Amino acid sequence: MLNSINLSERLQTVASFLPQGANFADIGSDHAYLPCYVCLKDVKASAIAGEVNEGPFNSANETVKQFGLEDKVEVRLGDGLQVIKKDEVDQVVIAGMGGALIRSILEDGKEKLECVETIIAQPNVDESSVRKWFMANHYEIVEETILEENGHIYEIIVGRLVEQPKQLSEKELLFGPILLQHKTEEFFLKWKSEREKRSRVINQLKTAKSDQQEKLNHFNKELKWIEEVLADEE
């Protein structure tokens, strides 16, 4: 029986936002590495690992057995939040997917989230989609972080269930309200890259035959914000 697990820095950071004694679901669990890591470090923690495809589901079960965590981690086969019952978990983790997919998983399983106090999301792209969903569904963004690993930059967004979340501006939805306050080296690195992407898109739209004025206005506005934010770099 194994007693330690090597987890990527990205997933270790995701795990760090779970409280002691967490009772959580990891949706799209990728071999159940994260739940096993958490439950090995915290004897009071318990988890549900959700997988939509049979191959990863079987691999996740294998991982749980290797670590002797059958009484702590339950692997379930199902789509998104279908794998949990209402009131069954206190935290939900969704990591390593696009922001639009994370948003649709949360929206499709909304009725399961009434008592979920914390959602930890790690979108690979389109982070603003997750922030918009949080704001519209009573989740206040209480933590955000950004890190680089293996040439990729990742953002982690933590939402906590509240009566009335703070309303965020378009700019805060794009950059992250907390990340905007604490701009790191990784933050500037990401937005320099995004500036290049926006510039390329704008040039393409300018040469398009059909009317792209609305899209042009949108990307020009974002590019202006990015330039303003990058001007803060020392």
PDB file of C-alpha atoms in Angstrom:
ATOM      1  CA  MET A   1       0.000   0.000   0.000  1.00  0.00           C
ATOM      2  CA  LEU A   2       1.391   3.404  -1.022  1.00  0.00           C
ATOM      3  CA  ASN A   3       1.492   6.243   1.505  1.00  0.00           C
ATOM      4  CA  SER A   4       2.435   9.287  -0.572  1.00  0.00           C
ATOM      5  CA  ILE A   5       1.383  10.763  -3.865  1.00  0.00           C
ATOM      6  CA  ASN A   6       3.184  13.186  -6.188  1.00  0.00           C
ATOM      7  CA  LEU A   7       0.809  15.939  -7.182  1.00  0.00           C
ATOM      8  CA  SER A   8       1.477  18.793  -9.598  1.00  0.00           C
ATOM      9  CA  GLU A   9       2.022  22.238  -8.112  1.00  0.00           C
ATOM     10  CA  ARG A  10      -1.255  23.285  -9.743  1.00  0.00           C
ATOM     11  CA  LEU A  11      -3.263  20.608  -7.927  1.00  0.00           C
ATOM     12  CA  GLN A  12      -1.347  21.074  -4.668  1.00  0.00           C
ATOM     13  CA  THR A  13      -2.397  24.729  -4.798  1.00  0.00           C
ATOM     14  CA  VAL A  14      -6.011  23.739  -5.475  1.00  0.00           C
ATOM     15  CA  ALA A  15      -5.850  21.347  -2.486  1.00  0.00           C
ATOM     16  CA  SER A  16      -4.469  24.115  -0.247  1.00  0.00           C
ATOM     17  CA  PHE A  17      -7.804  25.939  -0.451  1.00  0.00           C
ATOM     18  CA  LEU A  18      -9.708  23.015   1.101  1.00  0.00           C
ATOM     19  CA  PRO A  19     -10.286  23.304   4.864  1.00  0.00           C
ATOM     20  CA  GLN A  20      -9.141  20.718   7.408  1.00  0.00           C
ATOM     21  CA  GLY A  21     -11.640  17.870   7.551  1.00  0.00           C
ATOM     22  CA  ALA A  22     -12.980  18.705   4.096  1.00  0.00           C
ATOM     23  CA  ASN A  23     -15.930  16.708   2.781  1.00  0.00           C
ATOM     24  CA  PHE A  24     -15.678  17.421  -0.923  1.00  0.00           C
ATOM     25  CA  ALA A  25     -16.389  16.282  -4.472  1.00  0.00           C
ATOM     26  CA  ASP A  26     -13.726  16.436  -7.172  1.00  0.00           C
ATOM     27  CA  ILE A  27     -15.485  16.615 -10.528  1.00  0.00           C
ATOM     28  CA  GLY A  28     -13.455  15.225 -13.435  1.00  0.00           C
ATOM     29  CA  SER A  29     -11.039  13.766 -10.930  1.00  0.00           C
ATOM     30  CA  ASP A  30      -8.209  12.563 -13.228  1.00  0.00           C
ATOM     31  CA  HIS A  31      -7.353   9.205 -11.601  1.00  0.00           C
ATOM     32  CA  ALA A  32      -8.524  10.504  -8.167  1.00  0.00           C
ATOM     33  CA  TYR A  33      -5.064  11.915  -7.489  1.00  0.00           C
ATOM     34  CA  LEU A  34      -6.332  15.056  -5.743  1.00  0.00           C
ATOM     35  CA  PRO A  35      -8.814  13.293  -3.398  1.00  0.00           C
ATOM     36  CA  CYS A  36      -6.188  10.677  -2.478  1.00  0.00           C
ATOM     37  CA  TYR A  37      -3.555  13.373  -1.844  1.00  0.00           C
ATOM     38  CA  VAL A  38      -5.921  15.311   0.443  1.00  0.00           C
ATOM     39  CA  CYS A  39      -7.158  12.245   2.342  1.00  0.00           C
ATOM     40  CA  LEU A  40      -3.614  10.944   2.909  1.00  0.00           C
ATOM     41  CA  LYS A  41      -2.594  14.275   4.442  1.00  0.00           C
ATOM     42  CA  ASP A  42      -5.800  14.836   6.426  1.00  0.00           C
ATOM     43  CA  VAL A  43      -7.286  11.813   8.219  1.00  0.00           C
ATOM     44  CA  LYS A  44     -10.581  13.653   8.801  1.00  0.00           C
ATOM     45  CA  ALA A  45     -11.115  14.458   5.106  1.00  0.00           C
ATOM     46  CA  SER A  46     -13.414  12.478   2.804  1.00  0.00           C
ATOM     47  CA  ALA A  47     -14.110  12.795  -0.901  1.00  0.00           C
ATOM     48  CA  ILE A  48     -16.181  11.762  -3.885  1.00  0.00           C
ATOM     49  CA  ALA A  49     -14.238  11.470  -7.142  1.00  0.00           C
ATOM     50  CA  GLY A  50     -16.482  11.982 -10.161  1.00  0.00           C
ATOM     51  CA  GLU A  51     -15.613  10.658 -13.621  1.00  0.00           C
ATOM     52  CA  VAL A  52     -17.763  10.782 -16.741  1.00  0.00           C
ATOM     53  CA  ASN A  53     -15.894   8.088 -18.729  1.00  0.00           C
ATOM     54  CA  GLU A  54     -15.359   4.455 -17.783  1.00  0.00           C
ATOM     55  CA  GLY A  55     -11.578   4.405 -18.431  1.00  0.00           C
ATOM     56  CA  PRO A  56     -10.736   7.213 -15.990  1.00  0.00           C
ATOM     57  CA  PHE A  57     -13.376   5.838 -13.576  1.00  0.00           C
ATOM     58  CA  ASN A  58     -11.566   2.477 -13.465  1.00  0.00           C
ATOM     59  CA  SER A  59      -8.172   4.205 -13.131  1.00  0.00           C
ATOM     60  CA  ALA A  60      -9.507   6.305 -10.238  1.00  0.00           C
ATOM     61  CA  ASN A  61     -10.762   3.179  -8.449  1.00  0.00           C
ATOM     62  CA  GLU A  62      -7.330   1.629  -8.937  1.00  0.00           C
ATOM     63  CA  THR A  63      -5.612   4.670  -7.392  1.00  0.00           C
ATOM     64  CA  VAL A  64      -7.930   4.588  -4.365  1.00  0.00           C
ATOM     65  CA  LYS A  65      -7.139   0.896  -3.823  1.00  0.00           C
ATOM     66  CA  GLN A  66      -3.382   1.455  -4.175  1.00  0.00           C
ATOM     67  CA  PHE A  67      -3.498   3.945  -1.317  1.00  0.00           C
ATOM     68  CA  GLY A  68      -5.916   1.934   0.825  1.00  0.00           C
ATOM     69  CA  LEU A  69      -8.433   4.788   0.887  1.00  0.00           C
ATOM     70  CA  GLU A  70     -11.623   2.871   0.052  1.00  0.00           C
ATOM     71  CA  ASP A  71     -13.233   4.130   3.283  1.00  0.00           C
ATOM     72  CA  LYS A  72     -12.310   7.772   2.521  1.00  0.00           C
ATOM     73  CA  VAL A  73     -12.652   8.234  -1.258  1.00  0.00           C
ATOM     74  CA  GLU A  74     -15.629   7.004  -3.235  1.00  0.00           C
ATOM     75  CA  VAL A  75     -15.329   6.990  -7.025  1.00  0.00           C
ATOM     76  CA  ARG A  76     -18.566   7.514  -8.943  1.00  0.00           C
ATOM     77  CA  LEU A  77     -19.356   7.339 -12.641  1.00  0.00           C
ATOM     78  CA  GLY A  78     -21.520  10.172 -13.934  1.00  0.00           C
ATOM     79  CA  ASP A  79     -21.709  13.484 -15.761  1.00  0.00           C
ATOM     80  CA  GLY A  80     -20.698  16.574 -13.789  1.00  0.00           C
ATOM     81  CA  LEU A  81     -22.559  17.141 -10.551  1.00  0.00           C
ATOM     82  CA  GLN A  82     -24.857  14.160 -11.180  1.00  0.00           C
ATOM     83  CA  VAL A  83     -22.374  12.142  -9.098  1.00  0.00           C
ATOM     84  CA  ILE A  84     -23.369  13.922  -5.877  1.00  0.00           C
ATOM     85  CA  LYS A  85     -26.601  14.123  -3.928  1.00  0.00           C
ATOM     86  CA  LYS A  86     -27.980  17.353  -2.534  1.00  0.00           C
ATOM     87  CA  ASP A  87     -26.459  18.193   0.904  1.00  0.00           C
ATOM     88  CA  GLU A  88     -23.836  15.452   0.510  1.00  0.00           C
ATOM     89  CA  VAL A  89     -20.659  17.564   0.315  1.00  0.00           C
ATOM     90  CA  ASP A  90     -19.496  20.927   1.656  1.00  0.00           C
ATOM     91  CA  GLN A  91     -16.946  21.743  -1.055  1.00  0.00           C
ATOM     92  CA  VAL A  92     -16.721  21.135  -4.796  1.00  0.00           C
ATOM     93  CA  VAL A  93     -13.510  21.155  -6.847  1.00  0.00           C
ATOM     94  CA  ILE A  94     -13.550  21.450 -10.656  1.00  0.00           C
ATOM     95  CA  ALA A  95     -10.046  21.728 -12.092  1.00  0.00           C
ATOM     96  CA  GLY A  96      -8.362  21.418 -15.471  1.00  0.00           C
ATOM     97  CA  MET A  97     -11.234  22.268 -17.831  1.00  0.00           C
ATOM     98  CA  GLY A  98     -12.226  25.298 -19.876  1.00  0.00           C
ATOM     99  CA  GLY A  99     -14.138  28.028 -18.085  1.00  0.00           C
ATOM    100  CA  ALA A 100     -17.225  27.604 -20.278  1.00  0.00           C
ATOM    101  CA  LEU A 101     -17.358  23.878 -19.455  1.00  0.00           C
ATOM    102  CA  ILE A 102     -16.955  24.546 -15.724  1.00  0.00           C
ATOM    103  CA  ARG A 103     -19.764  27.099 -15.924  1.00  0.00           C
ATOM    104  CA  SER A 104     -22.069  24.654 -17.710  1.00  0.00           C
ATOM    105  CA  ILE A 105     -21.294  21.888 -15.158  1.00  0.00           C
ATOM    106  CA  LEU A 106     -22.194  24.276 -12.324  1.00  0.00           C
ATOM    107  CA  GLU A 107     -25.307  25.522 -14.113  1.00  0.00           C
ATOM    108  CA  ASP A 108     -26.554  22.048 -15.045  1.00  0.00           C
ATOM    109  CA  GLY A 109     -26.097  20.803 -11.469  1.00  0.00           C
ATOM    110  CA  LYS A 110     -27.180  23.976  -9.700  1.00  0.00           C
ATOM    111  CA  GLU A 111     -29.792  22.235  -7.551  1.00  0.00           C
ATOM    112  CA  LYS A 112     -27.027  20.101  -5.980  1.00  0.00           C
ATOM    113  CA  LEU A 113     -25.141  23.180  -4.777  1.00  0.00           C
ATOM    114  CA  GLU A 114     -27.621  24.729  -2.327  1.00  0.00           C
ATOM    115  CA  CYS A 115     -25.550  23.700   0.709  1.00  0.00           C
ATOM    116  CA  VAL A 116     -22.101  23.650  -0.925  1.00  0.00           C
ATOM    117  CA  GLU A 117     -20.224  26.354   0.970  1.00  0.00           C
ATOM    118  CA  THR A 118     -17.104  26.533  -1.224  1.00  0.00           C
ATOM    119  CA  ILE A 119     -16.376  25.951  -4.912  1.00  0.00           C
ATOM    120  CA  ILE A 120     -12.738  25.794  -6.028  1.00  0.00           C
ATOM    121  CA  ALA A 121     -12.414  26.208  -9.783  1.00  0.00           C
ATOM    122  CA  GLN A 122      -9.257  26.002 -11.886  1.00  0.00           C
ATOM    123  CA  PRO A 123     -10.223  26.889 -15.455  1.00  0.00           C
ATOM    124  CA  ASN A 124      -7.567  26.440 -18.137  1.00  0.00           C
ATOM    125  CA  VAL A 125      -9.055  29.269 -20.239  1.00  0.00           C
ATOM    126  CA  ASP A 126     -12.011  31.696 -20.106  1.00  0.00           C
ATOM    127  CA  GLU A 127     -11.793  32.386 -16.374  1.00  0.00           C
ATOM    128  CA  SER A 128     -14.324  35.219 -16.663  1.00  0.00           C
ATOM    129  CA  SER A 129     -17.082  32.665 -17.397  1.00  0.00           C
ATOM    130  CA  VAL A 130     -16.540  31.134 -13.961  1.00  0.00           C
ATOM    131  CA  ARG A 131     -16.464  34.519 -12.225  1.00  0.00           C
ATOM    132  CA  LYS A 132     -19.719  35.549 -13.925  1.00  0.00           C
ATOM    133  CA  TRP A 133     -21.394  32.316 -12.806  1.00  0.00           C
ATOM    134  CA  PHE A 134     -20.175  32.784  -9.230  1.00  0.00           C
ATOM    135  CA  MET A 135     -21.497  36.345  -9.098  1.00  0.00           C
ATOM    136  CA  ALA A 136     -24.888  35.342 -10.528  1.00  0.00           C
ATOM    137  CA  ASN A 137     -25.286  32.408  -8.121  1.00  0.00           C
ATOM    138  CA  HIS A 138     -24.401  33.793  -4.675  1.00  0.00           C
ATOM    139  CA  TYR A 139     -20.714  32.835  -4.609  1.00  0.00           C
ATOM    140  CA  GLU A 140     -18.350  35.578  -3.445  1.00  0.00           C
ATOM    141  CA  ILE A 141     -14.803  35.300  -4.795  1.00  0.00           C
ATOM    142  CA  VAL A 142     -12.733  35.066  -1.604  1.00  0.00           C
ATOM    143  CA  GLU A 143      -9.403  33.771  -2.952  1.00  0.00           C
ATOM    144  CA  GLU A 144      -7.604  33.842  -6.288  1.00  0.00           C
ATOM    145  CA  THR A 145      -4.122  32.827  -7.275  1.00  0.00           C
ATOM    146  CA  ILE A 146      -2.132  32.510 -10.477  1.00  0.00           C
ATOM    147  CA  LEU A 147       0.831  30.210 -11.119  1.00  0.00           C
ATOM    148  CA  GLU A 148       3.020  28.950 -13.914  1.00  0.00           C
ATOM    149  CA  GLU A 149       3.792  25.266 -14.394  1.00  0.00           C
ATOM    150  CA  ASN A 150       5.399  23.533 -17.376  1.00  0.00           C
ATOM    151  CA  GLY A 151       5.001  26.601 -19.573  1.00  0.00           C
ATOM    152  CA  HIS A 152       1.304  27.070 -18.777  1.00  0.00           C
ATOM    153  CA  ILE A 153      -0.247  29.750 -16.591  1.00  0.00           C
ATOM    154  CA  TYR A 154      -3.189  28.713 -14.412  1.00  0.00           C
ATOM    155  CA  GLU A 155      -5.673  30.677 -12.335  1.00  0.00           C
ATOM    156  CA  ILE A 156      -7.464  29.231  -9.323  1.00  0.00           C
ATOM    157  CA  ILE A 157     -10.686  30.909  -8.199  1.00  0.00           C
ATOM    158  CA  VAL A 158     -12.384  30.175  -4.871  1.00  0.00           C
ATOM    159  CA  GLY A 159     -16.039  31.098  -4.359  1.00  0.00           C
ATOM    160  CA  ARG A 160     -17.858  31.031  -1.020  1.00  0.00           C
ATOM    161  CA  LEU A 161     -21.638  30.879  -0.673  1.00  0.00           C
ATOM    162  CA  VAL A 162     -23.044  34.166   0.640  1.00  0.00           C
ATOM    163  CA  GLU A 163     -26.425  35.911   0.742  1.00  0.00           C
ATOM    164  CA  GLN A 164     -25.343  38.725  -1.561  1.00  0.00           C
ATOM    165  CA  PRO A 165     -22.013  38.541  -3.408  1.00  0.00           C
ATOM    166  CA  LYS A 166     -20.172  41.714  -4.332  1.00  0.00           C
ATOM    167  CA  GLN A 167     -21.004  42.821  -7.857  1.00  0.00           C
ATOM    168  CA  LEU A 168     -17.915  42.845 -10.052  1.00  0.00           C
ATOM    169  CA  SER A 169     -17.112  45.207 -12.900  1.00  0.00           C
ATOM    170  CA  GLU A 170     -16.380  43.894 -16.404  1.00  0.00           C
ATOM    171  CA  LYS A 171     -12.720  44.602 -15.778  1.00  0.00           C
ATOM    172  CA  GLU A 172     -12.729  42.621 -12.505  1.00  0.00           C
ATOM    173  CA  LEU A 173     -14.464  39.721 -14.243  1.00  0.00           C
ATOM    174  CA  LEU A 174     -11.734  39.669 -16.876  1.00  0.00           C
ATOM    175  CA  PHE A 175      -8.650  39.997 -14.667  1.00  0.00           C
ATOM    176  CA  GLY A 176      -9.975  38.727 -11.331  1.00  0.00           C
ATOM    177  CA  PRO A 177     -10.860  41.106  -8.471  1.00  0.00           C
ATOM    178  CA  ILE A 178      -8.155  39.742  -6.142  1.00  0.00           C
ATOM    179  CA  LEU A 179      -5.512  39.183  -8.828  1.00  0.00           C
ATOM    180  CA  LEU A 180      -5.966  42.834  -9.867  1.00  0.00           C
ATOM    181  CA  GLN A 181      -5.102  43.934  -6.327  1.00  0.00           C
ATOM    182  CA  HIS A 182      -1.999  41.744  -6.047  1.00  0.00           C
ATOM    183  CA  LYS A 183      -0.349  41.666  -9.460  1.00  0.00           C
ATOM    184  CA  THR A 184       2.411  39.045  -9.581  1.00  0.00           C
ATOM    185  CA  GLU A 185       5.087  38.194 -12.109  1.00  0.00           C
ATOM    186  CA  GLU A 186       2.830  35.412 -13.459  1.00  0.00           C
ATOM    187  CA  PHE A 187      -0.058  37.855 -13.791  1.00  0.00           C
ATOM    188  CA  PHE A 188       2.025  40.212 -15.960  1.00  0.00           C
ATOM    189  CA  LEU A 189       3.368  37.276 -17.972  1.00  0.00           C
ATOM    190  CA  LYS A 190      -0.145  36.064 -18.735  1.00  0.00           C
ATOM    191  CA  TRP A 191      -1.472  39.458 -19.766  1.00  0.00           C
ATOM    192  CA  LYS A 192       1.508  40.239 -21.997  1.00  0.00           C
ATOM    193  CA  SER A 193       0.651  37.057 -23.875  1.00  0.00           C
ATOM    194  CA  GLU A 194      -3.044  37.991 -23.927  1.00  0.00           C
ATOM    195  CA  ARG A 195      -2.158  41.446 -25.283  1.00  0.00           C
ATOM    196  CA  GLU A 196      -0.471  39.783 -28.268  1.00  0.00           C
ATOM    197  CA  LYS A 197      -3.487  37.534 -28.844  1.00  0.00           C
ATOM    198  CA  ARG A 198      -5.934  40.438 -28.704  1.00  0.00           C
ATOM    199  CA  SER A 199      -3.789  42.461 -31.117  1.00  0.00           C
ATOM    200  CA  ARG A 200      -3.756  39.561 -33.607  1.00  0.00           C
ATOM    201  CA  VAL A 201      -7.529  39.123 -33.374  1.00  0.00           C
ATOM    202  CA  ILE A 202      -8.104  42.856 -33.894  1.00  0.00           C
ATOM    203  CA  ASN A 203      -5.920  42.839 -37.005  1.00  0.00           C
ATOM    204  CA  GLN A 204      -7.830  39.840 -38.380  1.00  0.00           C
ATOM    205  CA  LEU A 205     -11.187  41.478 -37.679  1.00  0.00           C
ATOM    206  CA  LYS A 206     -10.110  44.657 -39.462  1.00  0.00           C
ATOM    207  CA  THR A 207      -9.498  42.685 -42.667  1.00  0.00           C
ATOM    208  CA  ALA A 208     -12.712  40.623 -42.416  1.00  0.00           C
ATOM    209  CA  LYS A 209     -15.220  41.099 -45.241  1.00  0.00           C
ATOM    210  CA  SER A 210     -18.305  40.999 -42.989  1.00  0.00           C
ATOM    211  CA  ASP A 211     -19.159  43.700 -40.443  1.00  0.00           C
ATOM    212  CA  GLN A 212     -17.191  42.943 -37.274  1.00  0.00           C
ATOM    213  CA  GLN A 213     -17.568  46.301 -35.552  1.00  0.00           C
ATOM    214  CA  GLU A 214     -19.187  44.908 -32.401  1.00  0.00           C
ATOM    215  CA  LYS A 215     -16.411  42.353 -31.921  1.00  0.00           C
ATOM    216  CA  LEU A 216     -13.796  44.986 -32.757  1.00  0.00           C
ATOM    217  CA  ASN A 217     -15.207  47.304 -30.093  1.00  0.00           C
ATOM    218  CA  HIS A 218     -15.142  44.479 -27.538  1.00  0.00           C
ATOM    219  CA  PHE A 219     -11.527  43.472 -28.216  1.00  0.00           C
ATOM    220  CA  ASN A 220     -10.347  47.084 -28.421  1.00  0.00           C
ATOM    221  CA  LYS A 221     -11.891  47.745 -25.011  1.00  0.00           C
ATOM    222  CA  GLU A 222     -10.156  44.689 -23.529  1.00  0.00           C
ATOM    223  CA  LEU A 223      -6.855  45.631 -25.164  1.00  0.00           C
ATOM    224  CA  LYS A 224      -7.101  49.122 -23.613  1.00  0.00           C
ATOM    225  CA  TRP A 225      -7.667  47.579 -20.164  1.00  0.00           C
ATOM    226  CA  ILE A 226      -4.730  45.191 -20.665  1.00  0.00           C
ATOM    227  CA  GLU A 227      -2.449  48.092 -21.616  1.00  0.00           C
ATOM    228  CA  GLU A 228      -3.545  49.985 -18.488  1.00  0.00           C
ATOM    229  CA  VAL A 229      -2.894  46.974 -16.266  1.00  0.00           C
ATOM    230  CA  LEU A 230       0.510  46.255 -17.822  1.00  0.00           C
ATOM    231  CA  ALA A 231       1.512  49.869 -17.264  1.00  0.00           C
ATOM    232  CA  ASP A 232       1.572  49.054 -13.532  1.00  0.00           C
ATOM    233  CA  GLU A 233       4.508  46.678 -13.962  1.00  0.00           C
ATOM    234  CA  GLU A 234       7.634  48.014 -12.295  1.00  0.00           C
TER     235      GLU A 234
END
